[in-house]
The first five atom37 places (N, CA, C, CB, O) and aatype in JSON, in Angstrom:
{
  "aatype": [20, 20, 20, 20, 20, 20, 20, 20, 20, 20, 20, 20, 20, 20, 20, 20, 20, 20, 20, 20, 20, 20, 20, 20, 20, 20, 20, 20, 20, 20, 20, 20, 20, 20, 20, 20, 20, 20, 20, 20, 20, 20, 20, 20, 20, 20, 20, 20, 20, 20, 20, 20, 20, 20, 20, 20, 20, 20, 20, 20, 20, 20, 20, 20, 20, 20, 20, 20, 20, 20, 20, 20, 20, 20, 20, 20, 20, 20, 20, 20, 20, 20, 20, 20, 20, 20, 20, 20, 20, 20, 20, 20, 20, 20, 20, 20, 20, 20, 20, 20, 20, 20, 20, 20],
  "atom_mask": [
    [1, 1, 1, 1, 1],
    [1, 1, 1, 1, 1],
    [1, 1, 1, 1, 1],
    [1, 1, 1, 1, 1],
    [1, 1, 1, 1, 1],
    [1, 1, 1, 1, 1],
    [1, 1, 1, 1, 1],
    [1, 1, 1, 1, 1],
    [1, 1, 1, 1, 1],
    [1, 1, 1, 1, 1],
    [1, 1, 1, 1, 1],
    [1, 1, 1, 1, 1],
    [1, 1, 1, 1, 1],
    [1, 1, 1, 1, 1],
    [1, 1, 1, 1, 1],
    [1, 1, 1, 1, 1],
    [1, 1, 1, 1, 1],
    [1, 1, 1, 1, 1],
    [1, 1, 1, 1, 1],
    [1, 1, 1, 1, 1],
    [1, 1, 1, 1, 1],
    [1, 1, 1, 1, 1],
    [1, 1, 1, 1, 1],
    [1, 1, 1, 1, 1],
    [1, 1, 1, 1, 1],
    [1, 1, 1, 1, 1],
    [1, 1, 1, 1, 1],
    [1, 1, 1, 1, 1],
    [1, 1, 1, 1, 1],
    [1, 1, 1, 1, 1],
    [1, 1, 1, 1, 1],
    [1, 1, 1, 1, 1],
    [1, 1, 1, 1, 1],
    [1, 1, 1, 1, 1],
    [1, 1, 1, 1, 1],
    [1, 1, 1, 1, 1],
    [1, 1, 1, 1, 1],
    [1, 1, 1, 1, 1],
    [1, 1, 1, 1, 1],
    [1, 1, 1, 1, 1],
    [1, 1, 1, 1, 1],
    [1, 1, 1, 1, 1],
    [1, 1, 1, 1, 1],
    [1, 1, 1, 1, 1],
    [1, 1, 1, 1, 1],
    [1, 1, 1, 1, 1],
    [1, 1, 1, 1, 1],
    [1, 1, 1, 1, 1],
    [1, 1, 1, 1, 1],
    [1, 1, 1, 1, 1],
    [1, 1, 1, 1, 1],
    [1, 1, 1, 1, 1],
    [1, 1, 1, 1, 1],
    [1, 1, 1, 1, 1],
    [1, 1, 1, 1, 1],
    [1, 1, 1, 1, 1],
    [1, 1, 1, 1, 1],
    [1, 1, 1, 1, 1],
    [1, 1, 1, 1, 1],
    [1, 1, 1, 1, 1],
    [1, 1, 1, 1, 1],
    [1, 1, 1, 1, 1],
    [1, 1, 1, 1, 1],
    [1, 1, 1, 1, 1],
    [1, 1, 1, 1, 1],
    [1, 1, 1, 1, 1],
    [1, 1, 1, 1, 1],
    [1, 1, 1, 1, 1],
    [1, 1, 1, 1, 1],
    [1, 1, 1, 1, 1],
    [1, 1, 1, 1, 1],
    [1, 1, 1, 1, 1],
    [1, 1, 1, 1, 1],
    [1, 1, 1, 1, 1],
    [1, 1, 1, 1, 1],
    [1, 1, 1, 1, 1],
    [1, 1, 1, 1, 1],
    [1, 1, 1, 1, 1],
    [1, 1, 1, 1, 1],
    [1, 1, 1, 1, 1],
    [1, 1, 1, 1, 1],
    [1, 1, 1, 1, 1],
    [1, 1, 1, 1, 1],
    [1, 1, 1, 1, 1],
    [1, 1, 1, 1, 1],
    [1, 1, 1, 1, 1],
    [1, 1, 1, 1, 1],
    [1, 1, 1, 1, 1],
    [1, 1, 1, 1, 1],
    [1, 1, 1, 1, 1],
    [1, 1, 1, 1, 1],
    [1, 1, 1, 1, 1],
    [1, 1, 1, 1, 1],
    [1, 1, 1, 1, 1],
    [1, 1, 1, 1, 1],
    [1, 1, 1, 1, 1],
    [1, 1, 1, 1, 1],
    [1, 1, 1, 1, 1],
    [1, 1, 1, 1, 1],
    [1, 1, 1, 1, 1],
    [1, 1, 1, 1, 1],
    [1, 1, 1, 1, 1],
    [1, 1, 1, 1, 1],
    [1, 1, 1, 1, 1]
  ],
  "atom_positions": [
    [[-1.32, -11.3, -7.96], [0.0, -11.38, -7.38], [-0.07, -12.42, -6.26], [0.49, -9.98, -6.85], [-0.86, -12.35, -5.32]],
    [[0.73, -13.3, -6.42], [0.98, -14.12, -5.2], [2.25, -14.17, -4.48], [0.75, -15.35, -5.49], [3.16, -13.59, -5.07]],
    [[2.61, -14.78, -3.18], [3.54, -14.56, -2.45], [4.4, -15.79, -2.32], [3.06, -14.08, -1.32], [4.05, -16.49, -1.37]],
    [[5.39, -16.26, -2.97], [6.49, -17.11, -2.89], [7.11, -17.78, -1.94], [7.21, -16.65, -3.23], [7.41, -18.97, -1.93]],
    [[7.37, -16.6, -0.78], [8.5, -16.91, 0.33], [7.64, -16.61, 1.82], [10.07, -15.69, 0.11], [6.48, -16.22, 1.82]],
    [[8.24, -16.82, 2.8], [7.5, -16.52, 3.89], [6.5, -17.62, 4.32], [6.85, -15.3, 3.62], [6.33, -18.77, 3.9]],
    [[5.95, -16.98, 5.18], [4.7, -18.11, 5.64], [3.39, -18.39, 4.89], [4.13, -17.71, 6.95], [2.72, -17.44, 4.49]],
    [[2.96, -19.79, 4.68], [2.32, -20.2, 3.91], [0.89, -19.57, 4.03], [2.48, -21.44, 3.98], [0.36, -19.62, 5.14]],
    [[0.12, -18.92, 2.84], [-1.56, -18.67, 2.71], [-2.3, -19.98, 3.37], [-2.11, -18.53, 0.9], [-1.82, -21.11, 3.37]],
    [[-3.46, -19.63, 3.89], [-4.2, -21.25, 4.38], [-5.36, -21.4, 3.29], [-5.06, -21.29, 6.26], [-6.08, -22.38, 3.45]],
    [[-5.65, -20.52, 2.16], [-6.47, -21.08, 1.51], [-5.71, -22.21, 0.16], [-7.36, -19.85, 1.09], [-4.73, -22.15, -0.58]],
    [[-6.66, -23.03, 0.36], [-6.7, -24.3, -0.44], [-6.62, -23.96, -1.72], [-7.85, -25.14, -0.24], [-5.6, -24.19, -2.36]],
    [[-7.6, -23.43, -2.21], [-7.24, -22.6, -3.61], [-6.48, -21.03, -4.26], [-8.42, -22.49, -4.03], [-6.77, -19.86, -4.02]],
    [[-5.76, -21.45, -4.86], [-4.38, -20.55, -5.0], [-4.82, -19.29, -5.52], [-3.18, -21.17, -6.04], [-4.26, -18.2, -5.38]],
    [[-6.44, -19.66, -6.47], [-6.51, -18.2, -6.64], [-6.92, -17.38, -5.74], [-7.17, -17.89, -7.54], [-6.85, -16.17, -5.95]],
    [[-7.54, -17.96, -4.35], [-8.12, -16.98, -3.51], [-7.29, -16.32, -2.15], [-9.36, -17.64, -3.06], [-7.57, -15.86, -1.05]],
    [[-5.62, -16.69, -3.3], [-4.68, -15.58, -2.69], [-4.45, -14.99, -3.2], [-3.74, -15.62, -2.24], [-3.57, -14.24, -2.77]],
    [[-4.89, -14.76, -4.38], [-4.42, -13.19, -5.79], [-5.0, -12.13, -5.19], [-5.26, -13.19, -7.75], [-6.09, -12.15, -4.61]],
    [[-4.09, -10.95, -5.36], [-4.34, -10.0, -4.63], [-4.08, -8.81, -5.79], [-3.48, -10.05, -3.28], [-2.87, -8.57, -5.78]],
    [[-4.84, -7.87, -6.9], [-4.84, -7.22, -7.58], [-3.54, -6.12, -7.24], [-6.12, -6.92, -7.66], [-2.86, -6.34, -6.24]],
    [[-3.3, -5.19, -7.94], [-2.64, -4.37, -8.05], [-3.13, -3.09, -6.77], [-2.7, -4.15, -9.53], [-2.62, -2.61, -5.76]],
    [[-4.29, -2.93, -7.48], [-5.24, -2.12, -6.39], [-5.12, -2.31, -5.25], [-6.51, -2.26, -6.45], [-4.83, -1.51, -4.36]],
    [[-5.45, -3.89, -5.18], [-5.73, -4.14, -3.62], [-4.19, -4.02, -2.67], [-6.45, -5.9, -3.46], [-4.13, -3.5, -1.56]],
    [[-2.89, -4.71, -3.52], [-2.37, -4.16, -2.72], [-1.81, -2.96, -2.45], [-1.91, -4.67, -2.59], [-1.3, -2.78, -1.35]],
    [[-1.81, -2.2, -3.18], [-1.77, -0.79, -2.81], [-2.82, -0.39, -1.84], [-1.9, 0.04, -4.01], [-2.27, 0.03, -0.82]],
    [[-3.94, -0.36, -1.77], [-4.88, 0.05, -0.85], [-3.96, -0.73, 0.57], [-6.66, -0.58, -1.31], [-3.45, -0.21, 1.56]],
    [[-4.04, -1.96, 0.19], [-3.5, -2.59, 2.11], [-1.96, -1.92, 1.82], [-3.39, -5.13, 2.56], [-1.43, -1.55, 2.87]],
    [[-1.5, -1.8, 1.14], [-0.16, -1.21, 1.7], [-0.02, 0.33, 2.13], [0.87, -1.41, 0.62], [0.96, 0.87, 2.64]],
    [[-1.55, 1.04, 1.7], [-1.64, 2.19, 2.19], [-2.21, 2.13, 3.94], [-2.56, 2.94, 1.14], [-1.79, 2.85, 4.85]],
    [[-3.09, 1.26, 4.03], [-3.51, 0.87, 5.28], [-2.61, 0.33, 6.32], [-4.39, 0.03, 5.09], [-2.79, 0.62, 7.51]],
    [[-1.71, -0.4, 5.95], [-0.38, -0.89, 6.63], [0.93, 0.08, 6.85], [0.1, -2.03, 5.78], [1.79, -0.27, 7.66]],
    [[1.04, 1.16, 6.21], [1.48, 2.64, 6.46], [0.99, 3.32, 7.04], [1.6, 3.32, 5.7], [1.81, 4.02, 7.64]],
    [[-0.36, 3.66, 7.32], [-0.59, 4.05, 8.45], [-0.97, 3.82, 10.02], [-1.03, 4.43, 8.13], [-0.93, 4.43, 11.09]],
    [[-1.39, 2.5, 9.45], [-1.34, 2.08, 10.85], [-0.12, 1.71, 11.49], [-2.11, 1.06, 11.0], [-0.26, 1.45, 12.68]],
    [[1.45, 1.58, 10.86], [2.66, 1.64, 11.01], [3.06, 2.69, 11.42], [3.2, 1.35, 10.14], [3.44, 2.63, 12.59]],
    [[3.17, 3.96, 10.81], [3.49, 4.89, 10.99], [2.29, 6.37, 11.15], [4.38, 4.78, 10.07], [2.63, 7.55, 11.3]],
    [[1.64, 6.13, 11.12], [0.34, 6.86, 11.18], [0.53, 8.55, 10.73], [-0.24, 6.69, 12.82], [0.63, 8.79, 9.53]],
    [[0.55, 9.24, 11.34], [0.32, 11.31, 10.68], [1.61, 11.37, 9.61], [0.75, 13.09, 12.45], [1.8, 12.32, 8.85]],
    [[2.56, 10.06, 9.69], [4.01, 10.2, 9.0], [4.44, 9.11, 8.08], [5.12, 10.26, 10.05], [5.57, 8.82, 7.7]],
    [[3.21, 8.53, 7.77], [3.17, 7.81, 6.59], [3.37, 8.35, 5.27], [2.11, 7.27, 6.57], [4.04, 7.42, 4.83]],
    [[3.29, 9.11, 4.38], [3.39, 9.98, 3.78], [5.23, 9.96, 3.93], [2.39, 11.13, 4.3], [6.08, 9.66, 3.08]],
    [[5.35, 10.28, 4.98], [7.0, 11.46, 5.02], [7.65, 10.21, 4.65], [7.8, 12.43, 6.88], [8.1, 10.07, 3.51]],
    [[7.78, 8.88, 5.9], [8.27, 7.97, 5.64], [7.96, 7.39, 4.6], [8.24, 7.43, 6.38], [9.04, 7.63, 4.04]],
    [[7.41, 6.82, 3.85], [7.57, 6.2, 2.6], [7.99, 7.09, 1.2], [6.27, 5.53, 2.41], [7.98, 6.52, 0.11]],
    [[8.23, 8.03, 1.27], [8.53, 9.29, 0.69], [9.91, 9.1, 0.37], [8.25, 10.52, 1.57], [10.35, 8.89, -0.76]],
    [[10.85, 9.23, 1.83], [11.86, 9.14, 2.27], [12.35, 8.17, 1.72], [11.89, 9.16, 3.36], [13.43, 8.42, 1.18]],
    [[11.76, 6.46, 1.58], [12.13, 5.22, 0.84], [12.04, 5.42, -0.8], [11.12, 4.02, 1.32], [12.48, 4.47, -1.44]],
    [[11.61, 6.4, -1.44], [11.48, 6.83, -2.48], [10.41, 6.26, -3.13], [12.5, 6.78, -3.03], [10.32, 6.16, -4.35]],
    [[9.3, 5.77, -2.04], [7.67, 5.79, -2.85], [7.03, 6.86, -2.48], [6.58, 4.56, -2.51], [6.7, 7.33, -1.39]],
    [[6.85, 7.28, -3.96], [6.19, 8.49, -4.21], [4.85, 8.43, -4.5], [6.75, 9.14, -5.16], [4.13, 9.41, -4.29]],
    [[4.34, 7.21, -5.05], [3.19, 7.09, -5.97], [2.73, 5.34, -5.95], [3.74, 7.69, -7.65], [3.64, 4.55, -5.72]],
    [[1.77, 4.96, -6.11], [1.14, 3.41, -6.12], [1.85, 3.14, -7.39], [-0.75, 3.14, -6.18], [1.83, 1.93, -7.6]],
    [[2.64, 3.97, -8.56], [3.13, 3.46, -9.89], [4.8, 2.93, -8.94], [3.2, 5.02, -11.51], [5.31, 1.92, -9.43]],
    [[5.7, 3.67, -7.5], [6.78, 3.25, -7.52], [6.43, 1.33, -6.44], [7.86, 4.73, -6.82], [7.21, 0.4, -6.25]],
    [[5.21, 1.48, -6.09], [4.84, 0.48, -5.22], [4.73, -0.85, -6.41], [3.32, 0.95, -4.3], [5.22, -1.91, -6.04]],
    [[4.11, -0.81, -7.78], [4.11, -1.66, -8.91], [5.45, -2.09, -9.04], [3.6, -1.03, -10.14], [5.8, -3.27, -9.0]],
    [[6.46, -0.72, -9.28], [7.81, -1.08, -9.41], [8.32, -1.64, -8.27], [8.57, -0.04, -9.76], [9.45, -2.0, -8.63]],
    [[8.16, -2.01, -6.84], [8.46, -2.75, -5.95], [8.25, -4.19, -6.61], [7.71, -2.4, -4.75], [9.18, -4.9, -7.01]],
    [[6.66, -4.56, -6.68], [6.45, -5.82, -6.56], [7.03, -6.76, -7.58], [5.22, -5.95, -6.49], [7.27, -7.97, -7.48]],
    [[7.32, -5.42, -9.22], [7.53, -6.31, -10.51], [9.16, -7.22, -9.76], [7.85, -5.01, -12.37], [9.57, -8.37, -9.64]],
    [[9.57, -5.92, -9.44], [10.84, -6.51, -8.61], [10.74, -7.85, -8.17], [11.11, -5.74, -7.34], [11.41, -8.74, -8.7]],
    [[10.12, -8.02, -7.43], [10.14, -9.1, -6.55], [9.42, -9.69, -7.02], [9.95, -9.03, -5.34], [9.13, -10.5, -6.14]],
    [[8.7, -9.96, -8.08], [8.81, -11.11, -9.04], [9.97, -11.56, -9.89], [7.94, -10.92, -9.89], [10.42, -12.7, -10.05]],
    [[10.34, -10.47, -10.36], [11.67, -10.42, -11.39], [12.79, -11.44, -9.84], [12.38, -7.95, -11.99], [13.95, -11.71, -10.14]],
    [[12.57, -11.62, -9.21], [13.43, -11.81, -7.98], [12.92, -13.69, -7.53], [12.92, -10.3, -6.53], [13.42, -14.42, -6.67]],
    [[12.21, -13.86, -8.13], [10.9, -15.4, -7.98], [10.68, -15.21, -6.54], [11.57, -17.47, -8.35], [10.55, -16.25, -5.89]],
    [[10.61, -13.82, -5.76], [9.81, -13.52, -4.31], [8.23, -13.59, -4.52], [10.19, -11.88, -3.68], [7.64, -13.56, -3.44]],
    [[7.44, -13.67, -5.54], [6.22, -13.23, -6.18], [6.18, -13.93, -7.07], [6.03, -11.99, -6.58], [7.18, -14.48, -7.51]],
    [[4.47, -14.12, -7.76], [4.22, -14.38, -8.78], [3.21, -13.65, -9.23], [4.13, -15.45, -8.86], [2.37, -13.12, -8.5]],
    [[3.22, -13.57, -10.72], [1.85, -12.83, -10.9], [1.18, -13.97, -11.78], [1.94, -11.16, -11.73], [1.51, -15.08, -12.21]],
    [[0.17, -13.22, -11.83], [-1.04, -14.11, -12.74], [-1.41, -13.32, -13.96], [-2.59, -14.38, -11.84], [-1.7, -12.12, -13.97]],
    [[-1.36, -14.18, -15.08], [-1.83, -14.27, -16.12], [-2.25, -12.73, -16.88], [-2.84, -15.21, -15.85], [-1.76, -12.16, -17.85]],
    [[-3.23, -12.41, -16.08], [-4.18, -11.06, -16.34], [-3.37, -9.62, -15.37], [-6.13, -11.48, -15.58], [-3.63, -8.43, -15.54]],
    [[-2.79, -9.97, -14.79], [-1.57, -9.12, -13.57], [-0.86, -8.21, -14.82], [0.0, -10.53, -12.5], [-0.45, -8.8, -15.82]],
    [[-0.73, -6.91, -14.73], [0.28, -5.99, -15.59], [0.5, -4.94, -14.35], [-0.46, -5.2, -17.24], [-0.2, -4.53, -13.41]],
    [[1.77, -4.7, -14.8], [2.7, -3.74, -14.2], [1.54, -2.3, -14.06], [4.27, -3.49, -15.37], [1.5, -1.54, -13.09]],
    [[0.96, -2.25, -14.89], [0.42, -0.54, -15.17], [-1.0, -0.57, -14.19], [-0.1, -0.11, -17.26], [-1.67, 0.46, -14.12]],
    [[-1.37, -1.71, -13.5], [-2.28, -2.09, -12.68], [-2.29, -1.27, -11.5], [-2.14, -3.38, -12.42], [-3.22, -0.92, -10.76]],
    [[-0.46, -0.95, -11.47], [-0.58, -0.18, -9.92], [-0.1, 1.38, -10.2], [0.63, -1.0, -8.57], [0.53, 2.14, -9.46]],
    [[-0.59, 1.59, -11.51], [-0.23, 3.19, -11.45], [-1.92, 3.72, -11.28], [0.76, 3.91, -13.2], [-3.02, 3.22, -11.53]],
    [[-1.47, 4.93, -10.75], [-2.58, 6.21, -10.68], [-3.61, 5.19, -9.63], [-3.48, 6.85, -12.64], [-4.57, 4.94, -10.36]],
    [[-3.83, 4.57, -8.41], [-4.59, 3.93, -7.81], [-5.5, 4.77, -6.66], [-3.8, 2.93, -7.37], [-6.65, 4.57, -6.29]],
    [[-4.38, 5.96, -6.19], [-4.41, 6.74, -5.36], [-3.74, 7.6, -5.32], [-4.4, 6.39, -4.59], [-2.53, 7.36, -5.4]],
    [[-4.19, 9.01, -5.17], [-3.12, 9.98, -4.93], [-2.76, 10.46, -3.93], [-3.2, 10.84, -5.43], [-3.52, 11.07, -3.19]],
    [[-1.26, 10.24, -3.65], [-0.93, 10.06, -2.26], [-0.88, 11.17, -1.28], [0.21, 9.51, -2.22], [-0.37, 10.77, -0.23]],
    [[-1.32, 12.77, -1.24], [-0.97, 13.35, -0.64], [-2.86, 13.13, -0.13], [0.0, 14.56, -1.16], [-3.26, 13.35, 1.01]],
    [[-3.59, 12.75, -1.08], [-5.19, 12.35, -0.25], [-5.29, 11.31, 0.52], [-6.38, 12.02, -1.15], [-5.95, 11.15, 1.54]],
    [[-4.64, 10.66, 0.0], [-4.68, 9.16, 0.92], [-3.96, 9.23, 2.21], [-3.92, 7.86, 0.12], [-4.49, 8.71, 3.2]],
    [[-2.34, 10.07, 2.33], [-1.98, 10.14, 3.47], [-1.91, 11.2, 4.78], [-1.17, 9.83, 3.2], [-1.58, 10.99, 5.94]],
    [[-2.42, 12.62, 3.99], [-2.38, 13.68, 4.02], [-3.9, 13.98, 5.16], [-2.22, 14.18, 2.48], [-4.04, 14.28, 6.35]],
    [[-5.04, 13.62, 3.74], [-6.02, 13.98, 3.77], [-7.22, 13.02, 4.72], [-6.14, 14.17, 2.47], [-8.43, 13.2, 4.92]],
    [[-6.48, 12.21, 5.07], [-7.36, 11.11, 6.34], [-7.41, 11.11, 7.24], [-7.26, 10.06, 6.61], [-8.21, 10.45, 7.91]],
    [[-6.24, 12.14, 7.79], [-6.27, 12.6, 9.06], [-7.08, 14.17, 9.22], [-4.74, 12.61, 9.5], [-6.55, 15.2, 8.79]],
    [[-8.35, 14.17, 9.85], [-8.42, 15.08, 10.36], [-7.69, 15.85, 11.74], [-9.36, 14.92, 10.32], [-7.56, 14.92, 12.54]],
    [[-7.29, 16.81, 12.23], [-6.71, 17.53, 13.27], [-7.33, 18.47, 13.64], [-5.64, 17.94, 13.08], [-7.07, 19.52, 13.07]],
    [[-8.36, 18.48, 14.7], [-8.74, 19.3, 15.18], [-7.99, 20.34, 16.3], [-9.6, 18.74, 15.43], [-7.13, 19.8, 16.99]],
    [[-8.19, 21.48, 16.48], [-7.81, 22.28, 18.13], [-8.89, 22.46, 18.58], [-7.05, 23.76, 18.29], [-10.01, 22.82, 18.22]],
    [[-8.16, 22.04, 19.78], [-8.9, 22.43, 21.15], [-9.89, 23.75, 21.2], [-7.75, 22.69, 22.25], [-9.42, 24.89, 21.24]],
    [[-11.46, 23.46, 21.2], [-11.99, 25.01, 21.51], [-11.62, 25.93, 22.98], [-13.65, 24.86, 21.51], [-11.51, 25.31, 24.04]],
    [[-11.48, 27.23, 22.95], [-11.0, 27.87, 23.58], [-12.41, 27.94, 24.71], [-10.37, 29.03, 22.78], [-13.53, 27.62, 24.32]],
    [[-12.16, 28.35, 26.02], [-13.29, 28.16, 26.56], [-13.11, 29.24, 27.4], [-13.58, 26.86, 27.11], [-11.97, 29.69, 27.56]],
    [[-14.36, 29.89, 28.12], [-14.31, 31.07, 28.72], [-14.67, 31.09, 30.26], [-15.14, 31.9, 27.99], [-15.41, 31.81, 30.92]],
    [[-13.9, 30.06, 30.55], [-13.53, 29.77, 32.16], [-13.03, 30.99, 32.89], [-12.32, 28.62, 32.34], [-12.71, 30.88, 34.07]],
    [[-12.95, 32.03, 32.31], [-12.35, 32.86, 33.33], [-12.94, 33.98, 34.4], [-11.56, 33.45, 32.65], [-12.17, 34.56, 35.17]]
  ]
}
């Protein structure tokens, strides 16, 4: 997948801006939380991505749109089942409590 619009990649060769299906799902899971962090999950939920298969259906979009391009070997079904999202957003946060202490 490559990127159309916006600010230009600085590598010289075009393929070493292809960015798999995988991969961007993984950085778009990483860019959700570090966006929104314990509520990544809720919020993108809320936008009606449910799954790395509705994140595929984003990008085909925006090819279908000439925002994107894909390459050659690039299929839609690349970004289903990548991650399952209640592990990925759910399950990375640990939350600990406070131990109770016997100061008294």
């Amino acid at each position: 997948i490559h990127m159309e619009g916006g600010e230009p990649v600085s590598p010289a060769n075009p393929d070493e801006r292809h960015l798999t299906g995988q991969q961007l799902c993984e950085a778009s899971r990483r860019y959700a939380i570090e966006q929104f962090g314990l509520l990544a999950k809720v919020v993108l939920n809320s936008w009606g991505i449910q799954s790395t298969g509705d994140l595929g259906e984003i990008v085909y979009n925006m090819i279908d749109a000439e925002l994107m391009k894909k390459s050659s070997g690039d299929r839609r079904e690349d970004f289903d089942d990548v991650f399952d999202f209640t592990a990925a957003f759910e399950e990375e946060f640990e939350i600990e409590q406070p131990r109770e202490t016997d100061d008294a």
